[in-house]
Coordinates of C-alpha atoms in Angstrom, one line a residue:
A278 CA -31.8 42.4 -8.2
E279 CA -33.8 40.5 -5.6
H280 CA -31.1 39.0 -3.4
Q281 CA -28.3 40.6 -1.5
H282 CA -24.7 40.2 -2.8
I283 CA -21.4 42.1 -2.7
R284 CA -19.7 43.7 -5.6
Y285 CA -16.0 44.5 -6.1
N286 CA -14.8 48.1 -6.7
P287 CA -11.5 47.7 -8.6
L288 CA -10.8 51.4 -8.4
R289 CA -10.8 51.5 -4.6
D290 CA -9.9 47.8 -4.0
D291 CA -13.0 47.3 -1.7
W292 CA -16.5 45.8 -1.8
V293 CA -20.0 47.2 -1.5
L294 CA -23.0 45.3 -0.1
V295 CA -26.1 45.5 -2.5
S296 CA -29.4 44.9 -0.7
A297 CA -32.0 45.9 -3.2
H298 CA -35.0 44.6 -1.2
R299 CA -34.3 47.2 1.6
V300 CA -35.7 50.1 -0.5
K301 CA -39.2 48.7 0.2
R302 CA -39.0 49.2 3.9
P303 CA -41.2 52.0 5.4
W304 CA -39.4 55.2 6.2
Q305 CA -40.0 57.0 9.5
G306 CA -36.6 58.6 9.7
Q307 CA -35.4 62.1 9.0
L308 CA -36.9 64.1 6.2
E309 CA -34.7 66.8 4.5
K310 CA -35.9 70.3 3.7
P311 CA -36.1 70.7 -0.1
P312 CA -33.7 73.4 -1.5
P313 CA -35.3 76.9 -1.8
E314 CA -36.8 77.7 -5.2
D315 CA -36.7 81.4 -4.7
V316 CA -33.0 82.2 -4.6
P317 CA -32.5 85.8 -5.6
R318 CA -30.5 86.4 -8.8
W319 CA -28.3 89.0 -7.1
D320 CA -28.0 89.7 -3.4
P321 CA -25.6 92.3 -2.1
N322 CA -25.2 90.3 1.1
N323 CA -24.1 87.2 -0.7
P324 CA -20.3 87.2 -0.7
L325 CA -20.1 85.3 -4.0
C326 CA -22.2 87.8 -6.0
P327 CA -20.6 90.4 -8.3
G328 CA -19.9 93.6 -6.5
A329 CA -20.4 92.0 -3.0
T330 CA -18.0 92.4 -0.1
R331 CA -16.4 89.2 1.1
A332 CA -15.5 88.3 4.7
N333 CA -12.0 89.6 4.3
G334 CA -13.3 93.0 3.2
E335 CA -12.4 92.6 -0.5
V336 CA -15.0 93.6 -3.0
N337 CA -15.8 91.2 -5.9
P338 CA -15.5 92.7 -9.4
Q339 CA -18.7 93.0 -11.6
Y340 CA -17.8 89.7 -13.3
E341 CA -19.9 88.5 -16.2
G342 CA -18.6 85.0 -16.6
T343 CA -16.6 82.7 -14.3
F344 CA -14.8 84.3 -11.4
V345 CA -11.9 82.8 -9.4
F346 CA -10.5 84.1 -6.1
P347 CA -8.5 82.7 -3.2
N348 CA -10.6 81.0 -0.5
D349 CA -11.0 83.4 2.4
F350 CA -10.8 80.4 4.8
P351 CA -8.3 78.0 3.1
A352 CA -7.7 74.5 4.4
L353 CA -4.2 74.6 2.8
Q354 CA -1.7 77.4 2.8
P355 CA 1.6 77.6 0.8
D356 CA 3.8 78.6 3.7
A357 CA 2.8 76.2 6.4
P358 CA 5.7 75.2 8.7
E359 CA 7.1 71.7 9.0
P360 CA 5.4 69.7 11.8
D361 CA 7.4 68.3 14.7
D362 CA 8.9 64.9 14.2
G363 CA 7.0 62.2 15.9
D364 CA 8.6 60.2 18.7
H365 CA 6.8 57.0 17.8
P366 CA 5.7 55.3 14.6
L367 CA 2.0 55.5 15.7
F368 CA 2.3 59.3 16.0
R369 CA 3.4 60.5 12.6
A370 CA 2.9 63.8 10.8
A371 CA 4.1 65.3 7.5
A372 CA 4.1 68.6 5.8
A373 CA 1.0 69.8 4.0
R374 CA 1.1 72.8 1.8
G375 CA -1.1 74.1 -0.9
V376 CA -3.6 76.7 -2.0
C377 CA -7.4 76.8 -2.1
K378 CA -9.5 78.7 -4.6
V379 CA -13.2 79.3 -5.1
M380 CA -14.6 79.5 -8.6
C381 CA -18.0 81.0 -9.4
F382 CA -19.6 79.5 -12.5
H383 CA -21.9 82.4 -13.3
P384 CA -22.8 85.9 -12.0
W385 CA -26.4 84.8 -11.3
S386 CA -27.2 83.0 -8.0
D387 CA -30.3 81.3 -9.3
L388 CA -28.6 79.6 -12.3
T389 CA -27.2 76.2 -11.7
L390 CA -25.2 74.2 -14.2
P391 CA -28.1 72.3 -15.8
L392 CA -29.8 75.6 -16.5
M393 CA -26.8 77.3 -18.0
S394 CA -26.2 77.4 -21.7
L395 CA -23.7 75.0 -23.4
A396 CA -21.4 78.0 -24.0
E397 CA -21.5 78.9 -20.3
I398 CA -20.8 75.3 -19.2
R399 CA -17.9 75.2 -21.8
A400 CA -16.4 78.3 -20.1
V401 CA -16.5 76.5 -16.8
I402 CA -14.7 73.6 -18.3
D403 CA -12.0 75.8 -19.9
K404 CA -11.5 77.5 -16.5
W405 CA -11.1 74.1 -14.8
A406 CA -8.5 73.1 -17.3
E407 CA -6.7 76.5 -17.0
L408 CA -6.6 76.1 -13.2
A409 CA -5.4 72.5 -13.4
T410 CA -2.5 73.7 -15.6
E411 CA -1.6 76.7 -13.5
L412 CA -1.7 74.9 -10.1
G413 CA -0.4 71.6 -11.4
A414 CA 2.8 73.2 -12.4
S415 CA 3.7 73.5 -8.7
Y416 CA 1.5 71.0 -6.8
S417 CA 1.2 67.3 -7.0
W418 CA -2.6 67.2 -6.8
V419 CA -5.3 69.6 -8.0
Q420 CA -8.7 68.6 -6.7
I421 CA -11.6 70.3 -8.5
F422 CA -14.9 69.6 -6.6
E423 CA -18.4 70.9 -6.3
N424 CA -20.6 70.5 -3.3
K425 CA -24.1 71.3 -4.5
G426 CA -27.0 71.9 -2.0
A427 CA -27.2 72.5 1.7
M428 CA -27.6 68.8 2.2
M429 CA -24.0 68.3 1.0
G430 CA -22.6 71.0 3.3
C431 CA -22.7 73.8 0.8
S432 CA -23.1 77.1 2.7
N433 CA -23.9 79.3 -0.3
P434 CA -26.5 78.7 -3.1
H435 CA -24.5 80.7 -5.7
P436 CA -23.3 78.2 -8.4
H437 CA -19.6 77.6 -7.6
C438 CA -17.0 75.0 -6.9
Q439 CA -13.7 74.8 -5.1
V440 CA -10.1 74.0 -6.3
W441 CA -7.6 72.7 -3.7
A442 CA -4.0 72.1 -4.8
S443 CA -1.8 70.2 -2.4
S444 CA 1.8 69.2 -2.1
F445 CA 0.8 65.6 -1.4
L446 CA -1.4 63.0 -2.9
P447 CA -4.7 62.7 -0.9
N448 CA -5.9 59.3 0.2
E449 CA -8.4 58.8 -2.7
A450 CA -5.8 59.9 -5.3
R451 CA -3.1 57.6 -3.8
L452 CA -5.5 54.7 -3.8
E453 CA -6.6 55.2 -7.4
D454 CA -3.0 55.6 -8.5
R455 CA -2.1 52.3 -7.0
T456 CA -5.1 50.3 -8.4
Q457 CA -4.8 51.8 -11.9
R458 CA -1.1 51.2 -12.0
Q459 CA -1.6 47.5 -11.0
H460 CA -4.4 47.0 -13.6
L461 CA -2.2 48.4 -16.4
S462 CA 0.7 46.2 -15.3
Q463 CA -1.5 43.1 -15.1
H464 CA -3.8 43.6 -18.1
G465 CA -1.9 46.0 -20.4
V466 CA -4.8 48.5 -20.7
P467 CA -5.8 51.4 -18.5
M468 CA -8.5 50.2 -16.1
L469 CA -11.1 52.9 -16.8
L470 CA -10.6 52.8 -20.5
E471 CA -11.3 49.1 -20.5
Y472 CA -14.3 49.7 -18.1
A473 CA -15.8 52.4 -20.4
E474 CA -15.6 50.1 -23.4
Q475 CA -17.3 47.3 -21.4
E476 CA -20.1 49.6 -20.2
A477 CA -20.6 51.0 -23.6
H478 CA -21.1 47.5 -24.9
R479 CA -23.3 46.2 -22.1
K480 CA -25.5 49.3 -21.8
E481 CA -27.4 48.1 -18.7
R482 CA -25.8 50.8 -16.5
L483 CA -25.5 53.5 -19.1
V484 CA -27.2 56.8 -18.4
V485 CA -26.2 59.1 -21.3
E486 CA -23.5 59.0 -23.9
N487 CA -22.1 60.9 -26.9
E488 CA -19.2 60.4 -29.3
D489 CA -16.6 61.4 -26.7
W490 CA -18.1 60.6 -23.3
L491 CA -20.3 58.2 -21.4
V492 CA -22.0 58.4 -18.0
V493 CA -22.8 55.2 -16.1
V494 CA -24.0 54.2 -12.7
P495 CA -20.8 52.2 -11.9
Y496 CA -21.2 48.5 -11.2
W497 CA -19.7 49.1 -7.8
A498 CA -21.7 52.3 -7.0
T499 CA -22.2 53.1 -3.3
W500 CA -24.6 56.1 -3.3
P501 CA -28.1 55.5 -4.7
Y502 CA -27.8 57.5 -8.0
Q503 CA -24.0 57.8 -8.1
T504 CA -22.5 58.2 -11.6
L505 CA -19.1 58.0 -13.2
L506 CA -18.3 60.3 -16.2
L507 CA -15.7 58.8 -18.5
P508 CA -14.0 59.8 -21.8
R509 CA -14.0 57.2 -24.6
R510 CA -10.3 57.7 -25.5
H511 CA -7.3 57.6 -23.3
V512 CA -6.9 61.0 -21.5
C513 CA -4.8 61.5 -18.4
R514 CA -5.7 65.0 -17.4
L515 CA -8.5 67.6 -17.9
Q516 CA -6.2 70.0 -19.7
D517 CA -5.4 67.3 -22.3
L518 CA -9.0 67.4 -23.7
S519 CA -9.4 68.6 -27.3
E520 CA -11.7 71.5 -28.3
G521 CA -14.3 69.0 -29.5
E522 CA -14.1 66.9 -26.4
R523 CA -14.6 70.0 -24.3
D524 CA -17.7 70.9 -26.3
S525 CA -19.1 67.4 -26.0
L526 CA -18.3 67.4 -22.2
A527 CA -20.4 70.5 -21.8
S528 CA -23.2 68.7 -23.6
I529 CA -23.1 65.5 -21.6
M530 CA -22.8 67.3 -18.3
K531 CA -25.9 69.3 -19.1
R532 CA -27.8 66.2 -20.1
L533 CA -26.8 64.3 -16.9
L534 CA -27.6 67.2 -14.5
I535 CA -31.0 67.8 -16.1
K536 CA -31.8 64.2 -15.5
Y537 CA -30.7 64.5 -11.9
D538 CA -32.9 67.5 -11.4
N539 CA -35.8 65.8 -13.1
L540 CA -35.6 62.7 -10.9
F541 CA -37.4 64.3 -8.0
E542 CA -38.1 67.7 -9.6
V543 CA -35.7 69.5 -7.3
S544 CA -32.3 71.1 -7.7
F545 CA -30.4 67.9 -7.1
P546 CA -27.7 67.9 -4.4
Y547 CA -24.4 66.1 -4.9
S548 CA -20.7 66.2 -4.4
M549 CA -18.7 65.8 -7.6
G550 CA -15.0 66.0 -8.4
W551 CA -12.5 65.4 -11.1
H552 CA -9.7 62.8 -10.8
G553 CA -6.8 62.8 -13.2
A554 CA -3.2 61.9 -13.2
P555 CA -1.0 63.6 -10.5
M556 CA 0.9 66.7 -11.6
G557 CA 3.8 68.7 -10.2
R558 CA 6.9 66.4 -10.5
C559 CA 4.6 63.7 -11.9
L560 CA 4.3 65.7 -15.1
E561 CA 7.7 64.3 -16.1
E562 CA 6.8 60.8 -15.2
D563 CA 4.9 58.0 -17.0
C564 CA 1.3 58.3 -15.9
K565 CA -0.4 56.3 -18.7
H566 CA -2.1 54.1 -16.1
W567 CA -4.4 57.0 -15.3
Q568 CA -7.6 57.7 -17.0
L569 CA -9.4 61.1 -16.4
H570 CA -12.9 60.7 -14.8
A571 CA -15.4 62.6 -12.7
H572 CA -17.4 61.1 -9.7
Y573 CA -20.9 62.3 -8.9
Y574 CA -22.1 61.3 -5.4
P575 CA -25.7 62.4 -4.8
P576 CA -27.3 61.5 -1.4
L577 CA -31.0 61.3 -2.3
L578 CA -32.6 57.8 -2.3
R579 CA -36.4 57.8 -2.4
S580 CA -37.5 61.4 -2.9
A581 CA -36.4 65.0 -2.6
T582 CA -36.7 64.7 1.2
V583 CA -35.3 61.2 2.0
R584 CA -31.5 60.7 1.8
K585 CA -29.2 57.8 2.1
F586 CA -27.2 57.9 5.3
M587 CA -23.7 56.4 5.5
V588 CA -23.7 55.4 9.1
G589 CA -23.7 52.2 11.3
Y590 CA -22.8 49.3 9.0
E591 CA -21.3 51.6 6.4
M592 CA -19.0 53.3 8.9
L593 CA -18.1 50.2 10.8
A594 CA -18.1 47.4 8.2
Q595 CA -18.4 48.4 4.5
A596 CA -20.6 50.4 2.1
Q597 CA -24.1 49.2 1.5
R598 CA -26.8 50.3 -1.0
D599 CA -30.6 49.9 -1.2
L600 CA -31.1 49.5 -4.9
T601 CA -29.0 47.9 -7.7
P602 CA -26.9 50.1 -9.9
E603 CA -28.9 48.7 -12.9
Q604 CA -32.2 49.9 -11.3
A605 CA -30.7 53.3 -10.7
A606 CA -29.3 53.6 -14.2
E607 CA -32.6 52.6 -15.8
R608 CA -34.5 55.2 -13.8
L609 CA -32.0 57.9 -14.7
R610 CA -31.8 56.8 -18.4
S611 CA -35.6 57.0 -18.8
L612 CA -35.9 60.6 -17.5
P613 CA -36.5 63.4 -20.1
E614 CA -33.6 65.7 -21.1
V615 CA -35.7 68.9 -20.9
H616 CA -35.4 70.5 -17.5
Y617 CA -38.7 70.3 -15.5
K618 CA -38.6 74.1 -14.9
Q619 CA -38.2 74.8 -18.6
K620 CA -40.8 72.2 -19.5
A621 CA -43.3 73.9 -17.2
K622 CA -42.8 77.2 -18.9

């Protein structure tokens, strides 16, 4: 906790520099603007609201639960042409096809996941699993991800996520496929199943847990309050979760996200995403080396206005963090599980 050292990340096969003493240095850098607290519940000019008109002229239905629609500005399209063959091995291209969808969690713009009911969060989980099944029938990878907060590049405060399905395995998926496959081959047990058992026993990086799930600040965490959400049993894909596991997932997500908001008493920004076994043709293959998990990457370091920047050394050498994962976990673990807004009321 007092001296710099490097830690190995077996999931990415790389290292992170831990320099806990640097968090004590004075900060005269950029201060972020806290997220607005006065987001209107419904705004006719917000293209994600029920009844609003989107950029392509389509009008949203008066939805009362989750709502999924095709992204009006998709990064992937199903009918993209083949690229030209490169004339040199240093100039290669390959086909990239897919679909991009937007999923609204709730009709109200001022209701984020930690403020939603367990039943409402469970409906989000069910829709995630439904989309994974639907898109995974045709595409190799289905990436469910949420960018929360303007600090993370989110352009709309309405609670929503995106789902991108691609004909190829993205870099992170390809890397995790290789490392998990190697671990199973060498040790006879899925990497993240073994890791979850170790963290449940050690408890020093544990944030919250229940009978089916645990959340830890991973030993190799890069972002200050990064967490990893893991099932306790071997599960390859989101759609493989039982009814009980979906209920307990809703519960542990709510507990974690309340702690995040309570840390600096702000609607906590982050990027999160689910990683599970590839789909498409891989549905017929042996993918038992995979273990379902979700990554949460929040940027805030010291307060609601001071973020961690991944620049300089991080971009040119390797990842570096300014407090130990154990310190971060202890701070998150000690936070109340009643949302600060609800406590004030």
